Amino acid sequence: MIVPTGTGAAIGGFAGDALPVARALSNVVDCLITHPNVLNAAMLYWPMPNALYVEGYALDRFAEGLWALQPVHQNRVGIVLDAGIEDDLRIRQLQVADAARASLGLPVVEYIVTDTPLQVEKWVDPKTGQSTGRIKHPDSLLRAVQTLVNRSKVNAIAVVGRFPDDDTDDVDDYRQGMGIDVLAGVEAVISHLVVKEFQIPCAHAPAMSPLPLSLSLSPKSAAEEIGYTFLPCVLAGLSKAPRYLTNNSESMEKGCILATDVDSIILPRDACGGDGTLAFSRSKKSKPLIITVDENETVLNDTPDKLGLEALQVSNYWEAIGVIAAHKAGINPFSLRRNKIRNIGCISSMPVNGHLISG
């Protein structure tokens, strides 16, 4: 299940509002592979034993057949805190970590503060309409991760970067359940950097000053405003995130999940241009069923017809889940619809008076 990050998705573009779809899908499929943008809901999360929490860069490498996913019982999670976080905000993050250890039993082992403030910058790409950004000191982040990996033997990383505080006017649309998440794009940039360099699970939680109380808040955005941090869902997700192994004979022996094991993909209809989706569509061994959802509109315009992809178009996630259930049962989904099954065709040829005719 894919909902691209920072694209203003109608479902999945806010504070974990695609999580109900993931919960429903997890009860239909044997294994649900998705990414933090779908499963993270700031202070909220939902444990799904058969769901795999896979960072976006890793998801693309998995789809390309380069990496395999190894399910685990637990990861040793380390936290990187931006040196730019003020004392009170840093204490809030550490209280979340201790609460996750004591109340949930999560294996969050140690934290480190970067040697230089990361200086996060965010903006909206004027060409695509997606949110994006950068950190001015990526080397400081990588040094901190390296230290945790070497000294604390962690195999998953939570990053907490100090994001610039917004004027209320700048986030009003998002708080009302409209527009795009201006934080999400650069969050993906940060996690991509760590996963590409270290090949371990990573997710990001922004540190920000709380916004003033709003009396007209959209339920889709509310999960981000009921606490002081965005870290709880990240720690829960990383604690059991699958590890990323290079796809070779060793990963086969370890019972890893491969791209060829994927039976179907579900994503917004106008967001089919990502590396992962394109890789799955080009698969020659076992091409999965690609299901696109009309109702989940984004700011993108990468539809299957424009990209030459073969996909099954549905109106909403209700229909998509029905298609998934039929596909899993080995049933042609169109046999569940009125007048969608035509008389069987014929492509064989029979000789008549020395000539071939086709039926």
Coordinates of C-alpha atoms in Angstrom, one line a residue, residues 125-255:
D125 CA 8.3 22.5 -5.2
P126 CA 6.6 25.0 -7.6
K127 CA 6.7 22.5 -10.5
T128 CA 5.2 19.4 -8.8
G129 CA 3.3 21.0 -5.8
Q130 CA 4.9 18.5 -3.5
S131 CA 6.5 19.5 -0.2
T132 CA 10.3 19.0 0.0
G133 CA 13.3 20.5 1.7
R134 CA 16.8 19.9 3.0
I135 CA 19.0 19.9 6.0
K136 CA 22.1 22.2 5.9
H137 CA 24.3 19.8 7.8
P138 CA 23.6 16.3 6.7
D139 CA 27.2 15.3 7.7
S140 CA 26.3 15.9 11.3
L141 CA 23.3 13.6 11.1
L142 CA 25.3 10.8 9.5
R143 CA 28.0 11.1 12.1
A144 CA 25.4 10.7 14.9
V145 CA 23.9 7.7 13.2
Q146 CA 27.3 6.1 12.7
T147 CA 28.1 6.6 16.4
L148 CA 24.8 4.9 17.5
V149 CA 25.4 2.0 15.0
N150 CA 29.0 1.4 16.1
R151 CA 28.7 2.0 19.9
S152 CA 25.1 1.0 20.7
K153 CA 24.7 -1.6 18.1
V154 CA 21.3 -0.2 17.1
N155 CA 19.6 -1.6 13.9
A156 CA 16.9 1.1 13.6
I157 CA 17.1 4.9 13.8
A158 CA 14.5 7.5 14.9
V159 CA 15.6 11.1 13.9
V160 CA 14.1 14.1 15.6
G161 CA 14.9 17.3 13.7
R162 CA 14.1 20.8 14.9
F163 CA 11.7 22.2 12.3
P164 CA 11.1 26.0 12.0
D165 CA 7.9 27.1 13.7
D166 CA 5.2 28.2 11.3
D167 CA 2.8 31.1 11.6
T168 CA -0.7 29.8 12.2
D169 CA -1.8 31.2 8.9
D170 CA 0.8 29.0 7.0
V171 CA -0.7 25.8 8.3
D172 CA -4.4 26.7 8.5
D173 CA -5.3 24.7 5.4
Y174 CA -3.6 21.6 6.7
R175 CA -5.3 21.9 10.1
Q176 CA -8.6 22.1 8.3
G177 CA -7.9 18.9 6.4
M178 CA -6.9 20.6 3.1
G179 CA -3.7 21.4 1.2
I180 CA -0.4 19.5 1.7
D181 CA 1.7 18.5 4.7
V182 CA 4.6 21.0 4.4
L183 CA 6.7 18.9 6.9
A184 CA 6.4 15.6 5.2
G185 CA 8.6 16.2 2.1
V186 CA 11.8 17.0 4.0
E187 CA 11.1 14.3 6.5
A188 CA 11.3 11.9 3.6
V189 CA 14.6 13.5 2.5
I190 CA 16.0 12.9 6.0
S191 CA 15.0 9.3 6.3
H192 CA 16.1 8.6 2.7
L193 CA 19.6 9.9 3.5
V194 CA 20.0 7.6 6.5
V195 CA 18.6 4.5 4.8
K196 CA 20.7 5.0 1.7
E197 CA 23.9 5.4 3.7
F198 CA 23.3 2.7 6.4
Q199 CA 20.7 0.3 4.9
I200 CA 18.8 0.2 8.2
P201 CA 15.2 1.2 9.0
C202 CA 14.7 4.9 9.8
A203 CA 11.8 7.3 10.4
H204 CA 11.6 11.0 11.3
A205 CA 9.6 12.9 13.9
P206 CA 9.7 16.8 13.8
A207 CA 10.3 18.8 17.0
M208 CA 8.1 21.9 17.0
S209 CA 6.6 24.3 19.4
P210 CA 2.8 23.5 19.9
L211 CA 0.4 25.6 17.8
P212 CA -2.3 27.7 19.5
L213 CA -5.5 25.7 20.3
S214 CA -7.9 25.6 17.4
L215 CA -11.7 25.2 17.9
S216 CA -12.2 24.1 14.3
L217 CA -9.7 21.4 13.7
S218 CA -10.1 18.7 11.1
P219 CA -10.2 15.1 12.6
K220 CA -7.7 14.2 9.9
S221 CA -5.1 16.5 11.4
A222 CA -6.0 16.1 15.1
A223 CA -3.5 13.3 15.9
E224 CA -0.7 15.8 15.7
E225 CA -2.2 18.2 18.2
I226 CA -3.0 16.0 21.2
G227 CA 0.5 15.8 22.6
Y228 CA 3.9 17.5 22.7
T229 CA 5.8 15.3 20.2
F230 CA 5.3 13.2 17.1
L231 CA 7.6 10.5 18.3
P232 CA 5.4 7.7 19.7
C233 CA 4.3 6.2 16.4
V234 CA 7.8 6.3 15.0
L235 CA 9.3 4.3 17.9
A236 CA 6.4 1.8 17.7
G237 CA 6.9 1.4 14.0
L238 CA 10.7 1.1 14.1
S239 CA 10.7 -1.4 16.9
K240 CA 9.5 -4.2 14.5
A241 CA 10.4 -2.7 11.1
P242 CA 11.9 -5.4 8.9
R243 CA 15.6 -5.3 8.2
Y244 CA 16.9 -4.6 4.7
L245 CA 19.2 -7.2 3.2
T246 CA 20.9 -7.2 -0.2
N247 CA 18.9 -9.6 -2.4
N248 CA 21.1 -12.6 -2.8
S249 CA 21.3 -16.3 -1.9
E250 CA 21.8 -15.4 1.8
S251 CA 18.6 -13.5 2.0
M252 CA 16.8 -16.4 0.4
E253 CA 18.1 -18.7 3.0
K254 CA 16.9 -16.3 5.8
G255 CA 13.3 -16.5 4.6

